[in-house]
Amino acid sequence: YDGAGNYGHDCIEFTVCDTTPAPEDTCPPFVFDWHPADGDTFCFGGPIDFMIRDPVGLGTGCPICSGIDMESIEAVMIATSPGGDVDTFIFEHSSGLITDPAGSCDVYVVLDTAYYSLGPGDAVRLCVGASDGVGNYGHDCIEFTVCDTTMPTDTCPPVFLGWLPDSCLPVYG
């Protein structure tokens, strides 16, 4: 209203800008769920495997996960025999690592047995590293020993559980 009692109106549209910067991924990936675990004895009971995680969520201090850069995953295994001989095995994304994404922030990794050889009593150090989607790099190492016996061999003959067919077959001339 103005001083003479006249009324006028108009409308406008506007947007309030969010000036809060987008959260950044500042946390490097880490390795967990090792098999074998650090300090264990490995007796050929399954593969050598582990998980890599780009951390995110409450309690981690990491506001977002940019994912694991699959091409960056690398591992080095150093096996020292009881006699002191040292073998070094290097694994990369396309050479000796079998990877399986387990969601957007985790990757399951298995070492391909065609790329390494462990002997009875070997002392093994395994180091794994990876980068996330924005280049944060993390790595970790474990140590384990190999059983002092060789991998068990199959000494049992096959067992017949049933015969097929269980009835007579017709004779064809």
PDB file of C-alpha atoms in Angstrom:
ATOM      1  CA  TYR A   1       0.000   0.000   0.000  1.00  0.00           C
ATOM      2  CA  ASP A   2       1.127   3.504  -0.634  1.00  0.00           C
ATOM      3  CA  GLY A   3       0.227   6.634   1.271  1.00  0.00           C
ATOM      4  CA  ALA A   4      -2.993   7.071  -0.777  1.00  0.00           C
ATOM      5  CA  GLY A   5      -4.139   3.478  -0.030  1.00  0.00           C
ATOM      6  CA  ASN A   6      -3.282   2.058  -3.435  1.00  0.00           C
ATOM      7  CA  TYR A   7      -2.265  -1.589  -3.454  1.00  0.00           C
ATOM      8  CA  GLY A   8       0.241  -3.193  -5.822  1.00  0.00           C
ATOM      9  CA  HIS A   9       2.029  -6.556  -5.994  1.00  0.00           C
ATOM     10  CA  ASP A  10       4.558  -8.439  -8.078  1.00  0.00           C
ATOM     11  CA  CYS A  11       6.298 -11.830  -7.844  1.00  0.00           C
ATOM     12  CA  ILE A  12       9.834 -12.915  -8.455  1.00  0.00           C
ATOM     13  CA  GLU A  13      11.550 -16.266  -8.249  1.00  0.00           C
ATOM     14  CA  PHE A  14      15.023 -16.803  -6.848  1.00  0.00           C
ATOM     15  CA  THR A  15      17.287 -19.637  -5.741  1.00  0.00           C
ATOM     16  CA  VAL A  16      19.360 -19.758  -2.609  1.00  0.00           C
ATOM     17  CA  CYS A  17      22.832 -20.972  -3.507  1.00  0.00           C
ATOM     18  CA  ASP A  18      24.471 -23.656  -1.421  1.00  0.00           C
ATOM     19  CA  THR A  19      27.944 -22.296  -0.789  1.00  0.00           C
ATOM     20  CA  THR A  20      29.016 -25.339   1.205  1.00  0.00           C
ATOM     21  CA  PRO A  21      31.769 -27.039  -0.778  1.00  0.00           C
ATOM     22  CA  ALA A  22      31.073 -30.595  -1.896  1.00  0.00           C
ATOM     23  CA  PRO A  23      32.737 -33.158   0.358  1.00  0.00           C
ATOM     24  CA  GLU A  24      36.015 -34.566  -0.885  1.00  0.00           C
ATOM     25  CA  ASP A  25      37.377 -38.088  -0.641  1.00  0.00           C
ATOM     26  CA  THR A  26      40.495 -37.612   1.478  1.00  0.00           C
ATOM     27  CA  CYS A  27      40.766 -41.150   2.878  1.00  0.00           C
ATOM     28  CA  PRO A  28      42.975 -43.776   1.234  1.00  0.00           C
ATOM     29  CA  PRO A  29      41.805 -47.352   0.692  1.00  0.00           C
ATOM     30  CA  PHE A  30      42.813 -50.033   3.190  1.00  0.00           C
ATOM     31  CA  VAL A  31      43.181 -53.820   3.077  1.00  0.00           C
ATOM     32  CA  PHE A  32      41.203 -56.094   5.411  1.00  0.00           C
ATOM     33  CA  ASP A  33      39.829 -59.623   5.747  1.00  0.00           C
ATOM     34  CA  TRP A  34      43.166 -61.225   4.827  1.00  0.00           C
ATOM     35  CA  HIS A  35      43.320 -64.974   4.203  1.00  0.00           C
ATOM     36  CA  PRO A  36      45.599 -66.123   5.631  1.00  0.00           C
ATOM     37  CA  ALA A  37      45.620 -63.544   8.428  1.00  0.00           C
ATOM     38  CA  ASP A  38      48.744 -61.810   9.691  1.00  0.00           C
ATOM     39  CA  GLY A  39      50.790 -64.323  11.725  1.00  0.00           C
ATOM     40  CA  ASP A  40      48.805 -67.376  10.536  1.00  0.00           C
ATOM     41  CA  THR A  41      50.147 -70.615   9.110  1.00  0.00           C
ATOM     42  CA  PHE A  42      48.916 -71.238   5.571  1.00  0.00           C
ATOM     43  CA  CYS A  43      48.239 -74.915   4.879  1.00  0.00           C
ATOM     44  CA  PHE A  44      46.838 -74.655   1.355  1.00  0.00           C
ATOM     45  CA  GLY A  45      43.290 -74.377   2.749  1.00  0.00           C
ATOM     46  CA  GLY A  46      41.810 -72.158   0.065  1.00  0.00           C
ATOM     47  CA  PRO A  47      43.124 -69.191  -1.882  1.00  0.00           C
ATOM     48  CA  ILE A  48      45.272 -66.312  -0.700  1.00  0.00           C
ATOM     49  CA  ASP A  49      42.775 -63.461  -0.777  1.00  0.00           C
ATOM     50  CA  PHE A  50      41.760 -60.151   0.812  1.00  0.00           C
ATOM     51  CA  MET A  51      39.374 -57.211   0.518  1.00  0.00           C
ATOM     52  CA  ILE A  52      40.246 -53.603  -0.322  1.00  0.00           C
ATOM     53  CA  ARG A  53      37.905 -50.859   0.919  1.00  0.00           C
ATOM     54  CA  ASP A  54      37.624 -47.154   0.203  1.00  0.00           C
ATOM     55  CA  PRO A  55      36.222 -46.113   3.605  1.00  0.00           C
ATOM     56  CA  VAL A  56      33.071 -44.039   3.992  1.00  0.00           C
ATOM     57  CA  GLY A  57      30.420 -43.391   6.606  1.00  0.00           C
ATOM     58  CA  LEU A  58      29.883 -42.534  10.208  1.00  0.00           C
ATOM     59  CA  GLY A  59      32.843 -43.113  12.463  1.00  0.00           C
ATOM     60  CA  THR A  60      35.355 -43.247   9.602  1.00  0.00           C
ATOM     61  CA  GLY A  61      35.899 -39.509   9.141  1.00  0.00           C
ATOM     62  CA  CYS A  62      35.460 -40.113   5.405  1.00  0.00           C
ATOM     63  CA  PRO A  63      32.446 -38.302   3.924  1.00  0.00           C
ATOM     64  CA  ILE A  64      32.443 -39.994   0.506  1.00  0.00           C
ATOM     65  CA  CYS A  65      33.810 -43.029  -1.304  1.00  0.00           C
ATOM     66  CA  SER A  66      35.243 -42.463  -4.780  1.00  0.00           C
ATOM     67  CA  GLY A  67      35.695 -46.220  -5.364  1.00  0.00           C
ATOM     68  CA  ILE A  68      38.807 -48.322  -5.947  1.00  0.00           C
ATOM     69  CA  ASP A  69      40.885 -47.663  -9.065  1.00  0.00           C
ATOM     70  CA  MET A  70      41.082 -51.268 -10.317  1.00  0.00           C
ATOM     71  CA  GLU A  71      44.137 -50.568 -12.478  1.00  0.00           C
ATOM     72  CA  SER A  72      46.080 -49.373  -9.413  1.00  0.00           C
ATOM     73  CA  ILE A  73      45.800 -52.596  -7.390  1.00  0.00           C
ATOM     74  CA  GLU A  74      49.201 -54.202  -6.899  1.00  0.00           C
ATOM     75  CA  ALA A  75      50.727 -56.839  -4.646  1.00  0.00           C
ATOM     76  CA  VAL A  76      54.225 -58.108  -3.898  1.00  0.00           C
ATOM     77  CA  MET A  77      54.845 -61.445  -2.217  1.00  0.00           C
ATOM     78  CA  ILE A  78      58.304 -62.310  -0.909  1.00  0.00           C
ATOM     79  CA  ALA A  79      58.782 -65.941   0.099  1.00  0.00           C
ATOM     80  CA  THR A  80      61.898 -66.997   1.997  1.00  0.00           C
ATOM     81  CA  SER A  81      62.566 -70.719   2.174  1.00  0.00           C
ATOM     82  CA  PRO A  82      63.954 -72.406   5.314  1.00  0.00           C
ATOM     83  CA  GLY A  83      67.283 -72.617   3.454  1.00  0.00           C
ATOM     84  CA  GLY A  84      67.378 -68.848   2.870  1.00  0.00           C
ATOM     85  CA  ASP A  85      66.398 -68.749  -0.810  1.00  0.00           C
ATOM     86  CA  VAL A  86      64.209 -65.750  -1.623  1.00  0.00           C
ATOM     87  CA  ASP A  87      61.535 -65.609  -4.342  1.00  0.00           C
ATOM     88  CA  THR A  88      59.674 -62.411  -5.204  1.00  0.00           C
ATOM     89  CA  PHE A  89      56.316 -62.478  -6.973  1.00  0.00           C
ATOM     90  CA  ILE A  90      54.740 -59.301  -8.378  1.00  0.00           C
ATOM     91  CA  PHE A  91      51.020 -59.070  -9.088  1.00  0.00           C
ATOM     92  CA  GLU A  92      49.173 -56.379 -11.033  1.00  0.00           C
ATOM     93  CA  HIS A  93      45.620 -55.812 -12.194  1.00  0.00           C
ATOM     94  CA  SER A  94      46.042 -57.747 -15.442  1.00  0.00           C
ATOM     95  CA  SER A  95      48.761 -60.101 -14.224  1.00  0.00           C
ATOM     96  CA  GLY A  96      48.092 -62.452 -11.327  1.00  0.00           C
ATOM     97  CA  LEU A  97      45.237 -60.666  -9.539  1.00  0.00           C
ATOM     98  CA  ILE A  98      41.664 -61.876  -9.839  1.00  0.00           C
ATOM     99  CA  THR A  99      39.358 -59.024  -8.817  1.00  0.00           C
ATOM    100  CA  ASP A 100      35.652 -58.912  -8.112  1.00  0.00           C
ATOM    101  CA  PRO A 101      34.000 -55.595  -7.158  1.00  0.00           C
ATOM    102  CA  ALA A 102      31.836 -56.051  -4.058  1.00  0.00           C
ATOM    103  CA  GLY A 103      29.784 -52.867  -4.201  1.00  0.00           C
ATOM    104  CA  SER A 104      30.951 -49.355  -5.005  1.00  0.00           C
ATOM    105  CA  CYS A 105      33.564 -49.117  -2.225  1.00  0.00           C
ATOM    106  CA  ASP A 106      34.964 -52.682  -1.879  1.00  0.00           C
ATOM    107  CA  VAL A 107      36.912 -55.080  -4.087  1.00  0.00           C
ATOM    108  CA  TYR A 108      37.550 -58.779  -3.391  1.00  0.00           C
ATOM    109  CA  VAL A 109      41.003 -59.863  -4.620  1.00  0.00           C
ATOM    110  CA  VAL A 110      42.486 -63.351  -5.065  1.00  0.00           C
ATOM    111  CA  LEU A 111      46.098 -64.138  -5.966  1.00  0.00           C
ATOM    112  CA  ASP A 112      46.130 -66.405  -9.025  1.00  0.00           C
ATOM    113  CA  THR A 113      48.070 -69.568  -8.107  1.00  0.00           C
ATOM    114  CA  ALA A 114      49.576 -69.688 -11.603  1.00  0.00           C
ATOM    115  CA  TYR A 115      51.669 -66.617 -10.682  1.00  0.00           C
ATOM    116  CA  TYR A 116      53.399 -67.857  -7.535  1.00  0.00           C
ATOM    117  CA  SER A 117      54.833 -70.943  -5.906  1.00  0.00           C
ATOM    118  CA  LEU A 118      55.211 -71.489  -2.162  1.00  0.00           C
ATOM    119  CA  GLY A 119      57.195 -74.253  -0.528  1.00  0.00           C
ATOM    120  CA  PRO A 120      56.933 -76.061   2.801  1.00  0.00           C
ATOM    121  CA  GLY A 121      58.145 -73.886   5.666  1.00  0.00           C
ATOM    122  CA  ASP A 122      58.375 -70.670   3.621  1.00  0.00           C
ATOM    123  CA  ALA A 123      58.179 -67.384   5.536  1.00  0.00           C
ATOM    124  CA  VAL A 124      56.002 -65.062   3.438  1.00  0.00           C
ATOM    125  CA  ARG A 125      55.539 -61.291   3.428  1.00  0.00           C
ATOM    126  CA  LEU A 126      52.620 -60.035   1.329  1.00  0.00           C
ATOM    127  CA  CYS A 127      52.156 -56.308   0.655  1.00  0.00           C
ATOM    128  CA  VAL A 128      49.126 -54.864  -1.140  1.00  0.00           C
ATOM    129  CA  GLY A 129      48.493 -51.333  -2.373  1.00  0.00           C
ATOM    130  CA  ALA A 130      45.710 -49.517  -4.215  1.00  0.00           C
ATOM    131  CA  SER A 131      44.445 -46.031  -5.025  1.00  0.00           C
ATOM    132  CA  ASP A 132      40.900 -44.763  -4.884  1.00  0.00           C
ATOM    133  CA  GLY A 133      39.124 -42.829  -7.627  1.00  0.00           C
ATOM    134  CA  VAL A 134      40.762 -39.506  -6.707  1.00  0.00           C
ATOM    135  CA  GLY A 135      44.294 -40.849  -6.201  1.00  0.00           C
ATOM    136  CA  ASN A 136      44.515 -41.434  -2.431  1.00  0.00           C
ATOM    137  CA  TYR A 137      46.941 -44.358  -2.047  1.00  0.00           C
ATOM    138  CA  GLY A 138      46.957 -46.888   0.771  1.00  0.00           C
ATOM    139  CA  HIS A 139      48.958 -50.039   1.399  1.00  0.00           C
ATOM    140  CA  ASP A 140      49.398 -52.707   4.041  1.00  0.00           C
ATOM    141  CA  CYS A 141      51.493 -55.832   4.626  1.00  0.00           C
ATOM    142  CA  ILE A 142      51.077 -59.122   6.448  1.00  0.00           C
ATOM    143  CA  GLU A 143      53.408 -62.001   7.238  1.00  0.00           C
ATOM    144  CA  PHE A 144      52.536 -65.682   7.412  1.00  0.00           C
ATOM    145  CA  THR A 145      54.275 -69.036   7.197  1.00  0.00           C
ATOM    146  CA  VAL A 146      53.561 -72.025   5.004  1.00  0.00           C
ATOM    147  CA  CYS A 147      52.997 -75.433   6.609  1.00  0.00           C
ATOM    148  CA  ASP A 148      56.206 -77.416   6.878  1.00  0.00           C
ATOM    149  CA  THR A 149      54.630 -80.271   4.960  1.00  0.00           C
ATOM    150  CA  THR A 150      53.725 -80.400   1.311  1.00  0.00           C
ATOM    151  CA  MET A 151      50.220 -80.005   0.060  1.00  0.00           C
ATOM    152  CA  PRO A 152      48.350 -83.271   0.659  1.00  0.00           C
ATOM    153  CA  THR A 153      47.968 -85.532  -2.342  1.00  0.00           C
ATOM    154  CA  ASP A 154      44.872 -87.462  -3.279  1.00  0.00           C
ATOM    155  CA  THR A 155      45.513 -91.104  -2.372  1.00  0.00           C
ATOM    156  CA  CYS A 156      41.915 -92.330  -2.349  1.00  0.00           C
ATOM    157  CA  PRO A 157      40.545 -94.306  -5.316  1.00  0.00           C
ATOM    158  CA  PRO A 158      37.155 -93.393  -6.761  1.00  0.00           C
ATOM    159  CA  VAL A 159      34.130 -94.969  -5.094  1.00  0.00           C
ATOM    160  CA  PHE A 160      31.175 -96.353  -7.039  1.00  0.00           C
ATOM    161  CA  LEU A 161      27.962 -95.025  -5.507  1.00  0.00           C
ATOM    162  CA  GLY A 162      25.493 -96.489  -7.975  1.00  0.00           C
ATOM    163  CA  TRP A 163      25.249 -98.169 -11.300  1.00  0.00           C
ATOM    164  CA  LEU A 164      23.375 -96.774 -14.265  1.00  0.00           C
ATOM    165  CA  PRO A 165      21.262 -98.028 -15.783  1.00  0.00           C
ATOM    166  CA  ASP A 166      19.688 -99.858 -12.908  1.00  0.00           C
ATOM    167  CA  SER A 167      17.692-102.151 -15.202  1.00  0.00           C
ATOM    168  CA  CYS A 168      18.419-104.328 -18.211  1.00  0.00           C
ATOM    169  CA  LEU A 169      19.197-102.745 -21.535  1.00  0.00           C
ATOM    170  CA  PRO A 170      17.411-104.057 -24.603  1.00  0.00           C
ATOM    171  CA  VAL A 171      19.557-106.104 -26.981  1.00  0.00           C
ATOM    172  CA  TYR A 172      19.876-104.632 -30.447  1.00  0.00           C
ATOM    173  CA  GLY A 173      20.909-106.883 -33.278  1.00  0.00           C
TER     174      GLY A 173
END
